[in-house]
Amino acid sequence: MGLALETARQGMEAGEVPVGALVIAGDGRILSSAHNETVMSCDPTAHAEVLALRRAAQAGGNHRLGGAVLVVTLEPCIMCTGAMLEARLSGVVYGAADVRAGAVFSRMEGLQYAGTGGIPWHYGGVRSKECADLLREFFAPRRIGSIIE
């Protein structure tokens, strides 16, 4: 989660919502990392999770990432949980819960809709205060309602 937080900070410095993600192989190797790039790329799908999954799949030469785990600073949304299911990830570890759009546990249980493979395990709340504080720091001057617990 430490590297995901560093990656999220890099995104914040670039003007993006500070969310960072990594894909870690079953043997512990980091396959990819990414931060949100929705603003800089003008792409609403350029969430950190989706970009990390794309980069991991390209690096490994396979769109299936069985055995891999996604580590992300904010609970994934429904789009990202869908991408995780398509990638056949083994699991996800996230930091802060997203009370507005979290689709692992907070708003809905999107990982339970696995129609094509197994249901990935999930574990939330890892370094959640640090993850939430980074988001608060970003949003405070923008006066936007809180999305995190």
Tab-separated table of N, CA, C and O in Angstrom, residues 33-132:
chain	number	residue	atom	x	y	z
A	33	SER	N	1.966	-0.298	-12.072
A	33	SER	CA	1.405	0.691	-11.153
A	33	SER	C	0.816	1.820	-11.990
A	33	SER	O	1.216	2.022	-13.146
A	34	ALA	N	-0.130	2.535	-11.418
A	34	ALA	CA	-0.765	3.646	-12.131
A	34	ALA	C	-1.489	4.536	-11.140
A	34	ALA	O	-1.862	4.096	-10.057
A	35	HIS	N	-1.678	5.779	-11.534
A	35	HIS	CA	-2.554	6.694	-10.804
A	35	HIS	C	-3.644	7.135	-11.763
A	35	HIS	O	-3.561	6.878	-12.968
A	36	ASN	N	-4.658	7.772	-11.232
A	36	ASN	CA	-5.733	8.278	-12.089
A	36	ASN	C	-5.144	9.183	-13.168
A	36	ASN	O	-4.214	9.954	-12.900
A	37	GLU	N	-5.697	9.090	-14.379
A	37	GLU	CA	-5.277	9.955	-15.484
A	37	GLU	C	-6.486	10.460	-16.270
A	37	GLU	O	-6.379	10.777	-17.447
A	38	THR	N	-7.633	10.546	-15.613
A	38	THR	CA	-8.848	10.942	-16.313
A	38	THR	C	-8.774	12.360	-16.857
A	38	THR	O	-9.225	12.616	-17.977
A	39	VAL	N	-8.197	13.276	-16.100
A	39	VAL	CA	-8.108	14.675	-16.527
A	39	VAL	C	-7.095	14.827	-17.651
A	39	VAL	O	-7.402	15.379	-18.711
A	40	MET	N	-5.897	14.326	-17.437
A	40	MET	CA	-4.827	14.527	-18.427
A	40	MET	C	-5.085	13.802	-19.742
A	40	MET	O	-4.626	14.248	-20.790
A	41	SER	N	-5.837	12.713	-19.701
A	41	SER	CA	-6.093	11.962	-20.924
A	41	SER	C	-7.485	12.229	-21.511
A	41	SER	O	-7.799	11.698	-22.578
A	42	CYS	N	-8.284	13.025	-20.798
A	42	CYS	CA	-9.680	13.268	-21.214
A	42	CYS	C	-10.404	11.944	-21.432
A	42	CYS	O	-11.131	11.756	-22.402
A	43	ASP	N	-10.188	11.020	-20.513
A	43	ASP	CA	-10.731	9.671	-20.633
A	43	ASP	C	-11.401	9.288	-19.310
A	43	ASP	O	-10.721	9.064	-18.314
A	44	PRO	N	-12.725	9.199	-19.287
A	44	PRO	CA	-13.409	8.860	-18.038
A	44	PRO	C	-13.109	7.452	-17.540
A	44	PRO	O	-13.387	7.138	-16.385
A	45	THR	N	-12.538	6.597	-18.374
A	45	THR	CA	-12.202	5.242	-17.940
A	45	THR	C	-10.770	5.120	-17.428
A	45	THR	O	-10.353	4.031	-17.037
A	46	ALA	N	-10.031	6.206	-17.397
A	46	ALA	CA	-8.619	6.160	-17.014
A	46	ALA	C	-8.432	6.200	-15.497
A	46	ALA	O	-7.646	6.972	-14.961
A	47	HIS	N	-9.167	5.336	-14.801
A	47	HIS	CA	-8.986	5.176	-13.363
A	47	HIS	C	-7.687	4.410	-13.120
A	47	HIS	O	-7.257	3.608	-13.956
A	48	ALA	N	-7.107	4.629	-11.961
A	48	ALA	CA	-5.842	3.974	-11.617
A	48	ALA	C	-5.933	2.458	-11.764
A	48	ALA	O	-5.025	1.820	-12.289
A	49	GLU	N	-7.043	1.878	-11.318
A	49	GLU	CA	-7.207	0.427	-11.370
A	49	GLU	C	-7.198	-0.083	-12.805
A	49	GLU	O	-6.524	-1.067	-13.119
A	50	VAL	N	-7.963	0.567	-13.667
A	50	VAL	CA	-8.056	0.139	-15.065
A	50	VAL	C	-6.695	0.273	-15.745
A	50	VAL	O	-6.257	-0.639	-16.467
A	51	LEU	N	-6.019	1.386	-15.507
A	51	LEU	CA	-4.698	1.579	-16.123
A	51	LEU	C	-3.692	0.550	-15.621
A	51	LEU	O	-2.905	0.014	-16.406
A	52	ALA	N	-3.721	0.260	-14.321
A	52	ALA	CA	-2.799	-0.746	-13.778
A	52	ALA	C	-3.089	-2.122	-14.369
A	52	ALA	O	-2.161	-2.872	-14.699
A	53	LEU	N	-4.370	-2.455	-14.535
A	53	LEU	CA	-4.730	-3.740	-15.140
A	53	LEU	C	-4.269	-3.801	-16.595
A	53	LEU	O	-3.708	-4.813	-17.033
A	54	ARG	N	-4.492	-2.735	-17.349
A	54	ARG	CA	-4.067	-2.698	-18.749
A	54	ARG	C	-2.554	-2.891	-18.867
A	54	ARG	O	-2.082	-3.676	-19.691
A	55	ARG	N	-1.821	-2.173	-18.034
A	55	ARG	CA	-0.353	-2.238	-18.101
A	55	ARG	C	0.166	-3.607	-17.691
A	55	ARG	O	1.121	-4.117	-18.288
A	56	ALA	N	-0.450	-4.209	-16.684
A	56	ALA	CA	-0.030	-5.543	-16.247
A	56	ALA	C	-0.301	-6.569	-17.343
A	56	ALA	O	0.532	-7.435	-17.622
A	57	ALA	N	-1.471	-6.472	-17.979
A	57	ALA	CA	-1.819	-7.410	-19.046
A	57	ALA	C	-0.862	-7.251	-20.227
A	57	ALA	O	-0.398	-8.246	-20.798
A	58	GLN	N	-0.555	-6.022	-20.588
A	58	GLN	CA	0.379	-5.780	-21.697
A	58	GLN	C	1.772	-6.286	-21.367
A	58	GLN	O	2.414	-6.923	-22.201
A	59	ALA	N	2.218	-6.045	-20.138
A	59	ALA	CA	3.554	-6.499	-19.738
A	59	ALA	C	3.652	-8.011	-19.751
A	59	ALA	O	4.679	-8.578	-20.138
A	60	GLY	N	2.574	-8.680	-19.357
A	60	GLY	CA	2.583	-10.136	-19.306
A	60	GLY	C	2.143	-10.802	-20.590
A	60	GLY	O	2.229	-12.018	-20.720
A	61	GLY	N	1.639	-10.007	-21.535
A	61	GLY	CA	1.200	-10.578	-22.797
A	61	GLY	C	-0.044	-11.432	-22.688
A	61	GLY	O	-0.276	-12.323	-23.498
A	62	ASN	N	-0.874	-11.157	-21.662
A	62	ASN	CA	-2.086	-11.942	-21.471
A	62	ASN	C	-3.132	-11.076	-20.789
A	62	ASN	O	-2.840	-10.425	-19.777
A	63	HIS	N	-4.344	-11.077	-21.310
A	63	HIS	CA	-5.406	-10.278	-20.711
A	63	HIS	C	-5.952	-10.900	-19.431
A	63	HIS	O	-6.709	-10.270	-18.708
A	64	ARG	N	-5.572	-12.095	-19.132
A	64	ARG	CA	-5.963	-12.760	-17.891
A	64	ARG	C	-4.831	-12.631	-16.878
A	64	ARG	O	-3.674	-12.912	-17.187
A	65	LEU	N	-5.179	-12.217	-15.680
A	65	LEU	CA	-4.191	-11.972	-14.624
A	65	LEU	C	-4.455	-12.860	-13.412
A	65	LEU	O	-4.347	-12.426	-12.270
A	66	GLY	N	-4.817	-14.110	-13.660
A	66	GLY	CA	-5.077	-15.057	-12.577
A	66	GLY	C	-3.902	-15.145	-11.625
A	66	GLY	O	-2.750	-15.147	-12.044
A	67	GLY	N	-4.204	-15.181	-10.357
A	67	GLY	CA	-3.164	-15.251	-9.329
A	67	GLY	C	-2.701	-13.877	-8.869
A	67	GLY	O	-2.066	-13.758	-7.835
A	68	ALA	N	-3.017	-12.836	-9.635
A	68	ALA	CA	-2.577	-11.481	-9.296
A	68	ALA	C	-3.573	-10.807	-8.353
A	68	ALA	O	-4.748	-11.174	-8.274
A	69	VAL	N	-3.063	-9.796	-7.648
A	69	VAL	CA	-3.857	-9.022	-6.698
A	69	VAL	C	-3.717	-7.549	-7.039
A	69	VAL	O	-2.619	-7.075	-7.345
A	70	LEU	N	-4.821	-6.832	-6.992
A	70	LEU	CA	-4.819	-5.385	-7.175
A	70	LEU	C	-4.743	-4.744	-5.801
A	70	LEU	O	-5.494	-5.128	-4.896
A	71	VAL	N	-3.844	-3.787	-5.640
A	71	VAL	CA	-3.739	-2.999	-4.413
A	71	VAL	C	-4.060	-1.561	-4.808
A	71	VAL	O	-3.427	-1.014	-5.712
A	72	VAL	N	-5.045	-0.952	-4.164
A	72	VAL	CA	-5.501	0.377	-4.561
A	72	VAL	C	-5.852	1.201	-3.323
A	72	VAL	O	-6.325	0.659	-2.322
A	73	THR	N	-5.624	2.499	-3.402
A	73	THR	CA	-5.806	3.366	-2.238
A	73	THR	C	-7.262	3.682	-1.922
A	73	THR	O	-7.568	4.085	-0.807
A	74	LEU	N	-8.169	3.523	-2.889
A	74	LEU	CA	-9.589	3.799	-2.685
A	74	LEU	C	-10.407	2.617	-3.183
A	74	LEU	O	-10.090	2.039	-4.232
A	75	GLU	N	-11.441	2.283	-2.466
A	75	GLU	CA	-12.326	1.185	-2.882
A	75	GLU	C	-12.764	1.381	-4.335
A	75	GLU	O	-13.249	2.442	-4.708
A	76	PRO	N	-12.600	0.377	-5.178
A	76	PRO	CA	-12.947	0.497	-6.592
A	76	PRO	C	-14.436	0.730	-6.855
A	76	PRO	O	-15.296	0.261	-6.106
A	77	CYS	N	-14.697	1.433	-7.958
A	77	CYS	CA	-16.060	1.684	-8.423
A	77	CYS	C	-16.552	0.470	-9.231
A	77	CYS	O	-15.810	-0.481	-9.456
A	78	ILE	N	-17.787	0.543	-9.701
A	78	ILE	CA	-18.358	-0.579	-10.437
A	78	ILE	C	-17.623	-0.831	-11.757
A	78	ILE	O	-17.440	-1.978	-12.160
A	79	MET	N	-17.174	0.237	-12.435
A	79	MET	CA	-16.419	0.039	-13.675
A	79	MET	C	-15.137	-0.753	-13.389
A	79	MET	O	-14.806	-1.704	-14.109
A	80	CYS	N	-14.458	-0.366	-12.323
A	80	CYS	CA	-13.192	-1.022	-11.997
A	80	CYS	C	-13.391	-2.449	-11.501
A	80	CYS	O	-12.587	-3.330	-11.814
A	81	THR	N	-14.474	-2.703	-10.753
A	81	THR	CA	-14.716	-4.088	-10.333
A	81	THR	C	-15.032	-4.949	-11.547
A	81	THR	O	-14.625	-6.112	-11.607
A	82	GLY	N	-15.731	-4.383	-12.531
A	82	GLY	CA	-15.982	-5.130	-13.767
A	82	GLY	C	-14.693	-5.488	-14.482
A	82	GLY	O	-14.517	-6.614	-14.954
A	83	ALA	N	-13.772	-4.531	-14.548
A	83	ALA	CA	-12.476	-4.795	-15.183
A	83	ALA	C	-11.697	-5.857	-14.404
A	83	ALA	O	-11.044	-6.722	-15.002
A	84	MET	N	-11.791	-5.820	-13.082
A	84	MET	CA	-11.106	-6.817	-12.260
A	84	MET	C	-11.657	-8.216	-12.530
A	84	MET	O	-10.892	-9.180	-12.619
A	85	LEU	N	-12.970	-8.306	-12.664
A	85	LEU	CA	-13.583	-9.604	-12.957
A	85	LEU	C	-13.143	-10.115	-14.322
A	85	LEU	O	-12.830	-11.301	-14.486
A	86	GLU	N	-13.119	-9.237	-15.316
A	86	GLU	CA	-12.689	-9.637	-16.661
A	86	GLU	C	-11.235	-10.090	-16.675
A	86	GLU	O	-10.876	-10.989	-17.431
A	87	ALA	N	-10.403	-9.476	-15.833
A	87	ALA	CA	-8.984	-9.840	-15.767
A	87	ALA	C	-8.747	-11.130	-14.989
A	87	ALA	O	-7.655	-11.679	-15.014
A	88	ARG	N	-9.786	-11.610	-14.301
A	88	ARG	CA	-9.695	-12.831	-13.491
A	88	ARG	C	-8.695	-12.698	-12.342
A	88	ARG	O	-7.962	-13.633	-12.013
A	89	LEU	N	-8.657	-11.514	-11.723
A	89	LEU	CA	-7.791	-11.313	-10.565
A	89	LEU	C	-8.174	-12.263	-9.440
A	89	LEU	O	-9.338	-12.644	-9.306
A	90	SER	N	-7.204	-12.574	-8.610
A	90	SER	CA	-7.485	-13.406	-7.439
A	90	SER	C	-8.080	-12.595	-6.306
A	90	SER	O	-8.873	-13.104	-5.524
A	91	GLY	N	-7.661	-11.318	-6.194
A	91	GLY	CA	-8.165	-10.514	-5.089
A	91	GLY	C	-7.840	-9.050	-5.233
A	91	GLY	O	-7.134	-8.629	-6.148
A	92	VAL	N	-8.387	-8.279	-4.295
A	92	VAL	CA	-8.137	-6.834	-4.237
A	92	VAL	C	-7.958	-6.423	-2.783
A	92	VAL	O	-8.665	-6.898	-1.896
A	93	VAL	N	-6.990	-5.544	-2.565
A	93	VAL	CA	-6.744	-4.926	-1.272
A	93	VAL	C	-6.932	-3.439	-1.488
A	93	VAL	O	-6.354	-2.871	-2.414
A	94	TYR	N	-7.765	-2.796	-0.664
A	94	TYR	CA	-7.961	-1.359	-0.827
A	94	TYR	C	-7.804	-0.636	0.499
A	94	TYR	O	-7.903	-1.233	1.559
A	95	GLY	N	-7.547	0.653	0.387
A	95	GLY	CA	-7.351	1.496	1.556
A	95	GLY	C	-8.661	2.065	2.061
A	95	GLY	O	-9.403	1.412	2.788
A	96	ALA	N	-8.982	3.284	1.640
A	96	ALA	CA	-10.184	3.966	2.110
A	96	ALA	C	-11.435	3.419	1.444
A	96	ALA	O	-11.426	3.098	0.256
A	97	ALA	N	-12.504	3.320	2.215
A	97	ALA	CA	-13.811	2.967	1.662
A	97	ALA	C	-14.352	4.182	0.914
A	97	ALA	O	-14.100	5.319	1.294
A	98	ASP	N	-15.082	3.936	-0.161
A	98	ASP	CA	-15.703	5.009	-0.944
A	98	ASP	C	-17.209	4.934	-0.711
A	98	ASP	O	-17.901	4.129	-1.325
A	99	VAL	N	-17.711	5.793	0.178
A	99	VAL	CA	-19.120	5.713	0.569
A	99	VAL	C	-20.065	6.178	-0.531
A	99	VAL	O	-21.255	5.874	-0.479
A	100	ARG	N	-19.553	6.883	-1.527
A	100	ARG	CA	-20.389	7.351	-2.638
A	100	ARG	C	-20.469	6.363	-3.781
A	100	ARG	O	-21.516	6.206	-4.397
A	101	ALA	N	-19.344	5.737	-4.123
A	101	ALA	CA	-19.315	4.909	-5.333
A	101	ALA	C	-18.592	3.583	-5.162
A	101	ALA	O	-18.336	2.899	-6.144
A	102	GLY	N	-18.251	3.206	-3.956
A	102	GLY	CA	-17.528	1.959	-3.735
A	102	GLY	C	-18.347	0.746	-4.129
A	102	GLY	O	-19.478	0.581	-3.665
A	103	ALA	N	-17.783	-0.079	-4.974
A	103	ALA	CA	-18.523	-1.233	-5.492
A	103	ALA	C	-17.918	-2.566	-5.082
A	103	ALA	O	-18.188	-3.591	-5.695
A	104	VAL	N	-17.105	-2.556	-4.041
A	104	VAL	CA	-16.625	-3.811	-3.464
A	104	VAL	C	-17.482	-4.151	-2.250
A	104	VAL	O	-17.912	-5.283	-2.078
A	105	PHE	N	-17.793	-3.111	-1.445
A	105	PHE	CA	-18.566	-3.342	-0.237
A	105	PHE	C	-19.477	-2.176	0.139
A	105	PHE	O	-20.611	-2.383	0.547
A	106	SER	N	-19.017	-0.927	-0.009
A	106	SER	CA	-19.725	0.235	0.536
A	106	SER	C	-21.095	0.493	-0.071
A	106	SER	O	-22.071	0.664	0.648
A	107	ARG	N	-21.178	0.576	-1.383
A	107	ARG	CA	-22.450	0.871	-2.057
A	107	ARG	C	-23.090	-0.379	-2.659
A	107	ARG	O	-24.292	-0.470	-2.772
A	108	MET	N	-22.257	-1.277	-3.095
A	108	MET	CA	-22.739	-2.542	-3.646
A	108	MET	C	-21.606	-3.551	-3.605
A	108	MET	O	-20.461	-3.183	-3.377
A	109	GLU	N	-21.919	-4.780	-3.818
A	109	GLU	CA	-20.919	-5.848	-3.807
A	109	GLU	C	-20.715	-6.342	-5.234
A	109	GLU	O	-21.119	-7.442	-5.599
A	110	GLY	N	-20.039	-5.513	-6.033
A	110	GLY	CA	-19.857	-5.777	-7.452
A	110	GLY	C	-19.039	-7.012	-7.780
A	110	GLY	O	-19.209	-7.597	-8.851
A	111	LEU	N	-18.182	-7.424	-6.881
A	111	LEU	CA	-17.363	-8.610	-7.156
A	111	LEU	C	-18.178	-9.894	-7.062
A	111	LEU	O	-17.732	-10.944	-7.508
A	112	GLN	N	-19.374	-9.817	-6.519
A	112	GLN	CA	-20.229	-10.994	-6.395
A	112	GLN	C	-20.897	-11.368	-7.717
A	112	GLN	O	-21.537	-12.397	-7.812
A	113	TYR	N	-20.747	-10.517	-8.740
A	113	TYR	CA	-21.414	-10.741	-10.014
A	113	TYR	C	-20.514	-11.415	-11.033
A	113	TYR	O	-20.677	-11.246	-12.220
A	114	ALA	N	-19.589	-12.200	-10.566
A	114	ALA	CA	-18.653	-12.883	-11.446
A	114	ALA	C	-19.374	-14.000	-12.199
A	114	ALA	O	-19.660	-15.045	-11.637
A	115	GLY	N	-19.672	-13.741	-13.458
A	115	GLY	CA	-20.337	-14.748	-14.257
A	115	GLY	C	-19.373	-15.548	-15.101
A	115	GLY	O	-19.728	-16.565	-15.681
A	116	THR	N	-18.126	-15.102	-15.178
A	116	THR	CA	-17.168	-15.734	-16.078
A	116	THR	C	-16.035	-16.444	-15.361
A	116	THR	O	-15.234	-17.091	-15.992
A	117	GLY	N	-15.940	-16.286	-14.081
A	117	GLY	CA	-14.836	-16.917	-13.357
A	117	GLY	C	-15.144	-16.900	-11.873
A	117	GLY	O	-16.263	-16.636	-11.454
A	118	GLY	N	-14.135	-17.153	-11.077
A	118	GLY	CA	-14.319	-17.155	-9.638
A	118	GLY	C	-14.507	-15.758	-9.084
A	118	GLY	O	-14.232	-14.761	-9.743
A	119	ILE	N	-14.985	-15.688	-7.868
A	119	ILE	CA	-15.176	-14.412	-7.189
A	119	ILE	C	-13.879	-14.049	-6.478
A	119	ILE	O	-13.400	-14.807	-5.632
A	120	PRO	N	-13.287	-12.889	-6.808
A	120	PRO	CA	-12.047	-12.479	-6.138
A	120	PRO	C	-12.301	-12.178	-4.659
A	120	PRO	O	-13.363	-11.672	-4.289
A	121	TRP	N	-11.334	-12.470	-3.836
A	121	TRP	CA	-11.429	-12.095	-2.426
A	121	TRP	C	-11.132	-10.602	-2.323
A	121	TRP	O	-10.592	-10.001	-3.246
A	122	HIS	N	-11.513	-9.998	-1.207
A	122	HIS	CA	-11.216	-8.579	-0.995
A	122	HIS	C	-10.916	-8.313	0.470
A	122	HIS	O	-11.396	-9.025	1.359
A	123	TYR	N	-10.094	-7.314	0.687
A	123	TYR	CA	-9.712	-6.907	2.037
A	123	TYR	C	-9.565	-5.396	2.028
A	123	TYR	O	-8.743	-4.861	1.287
A	124	GLY	N	-10.375	-4.710	2.797
A	124	GLY	CA	-10.362	-3.254	2.817
A	124	GLY	C	-9.857	-2.684	4.122
A	124	GLY	O	-9.708	-3.378	5.118
A	125	GLY	N	-9.580	-1.379	4.095
A	125	GLY	CA	-9.171	-0.662	5.292
A	125	GLY	C	-7.678	-0.635	5.552
A	125	GLY	O	-7.248	-0.197	6.611
A	126	VAL	N	-6.875	-1.065	4.592
A	126	VAL	CA	-5.426	-1.092	4.788
A	126	VAL	C	-4.888	0.341	4.678
A	126	VAL	O	-5.055	0.994	3.644
A	127	ARG	N	-4.310	0.824	5.752
A	127	ARG	CA	-3.788	2.195	5.828
A	127	ARG	C	-4.852	3.201	5.398
A	127	ARG	O	-4.577	4.190	4.725
A	128	SER	N	-6.086	2.919	5.798
A	128	SER	CA	-7.225	3.721	5.340
A	128	SER	C	-7.122	5.183	5.743
A	128	SER	O	-7.519	6.057	4.971
A	129	LYS	N	-6.597	5.477	6.913
A	129	LYS	CA	-6.479	6.875	7.336
A	129	LYS	C	-5.557	7.649	6.407
A	129	LYS	O	-5.890	8.754	5.974
A	130	GLU	N	-4.425	7.071	6.059
A	130	GLU	CA	-3.490	7.748	5.144
A	130	GLU	C	-4.119	7.950	3.767
A	130	GLU	O	-3.973	9.005	3.153
A	131	CYS	N	-4.815	6.926	3.295
A	131	CYS	CA	-5.465	7.012	1.985
A	131	CYS	C	-6.557	8.074	2.003
A	131	CYS	O	-6.661	8.894	1.077
A	132	ALA	N	-7.369	8.085	3.050
A	132	ALA	CA	-8.454	9.057	3.174
A	132	ALA	C	-7.905	10.476	3.347
A	132	ALA	O	-8.427	11.426	2.762
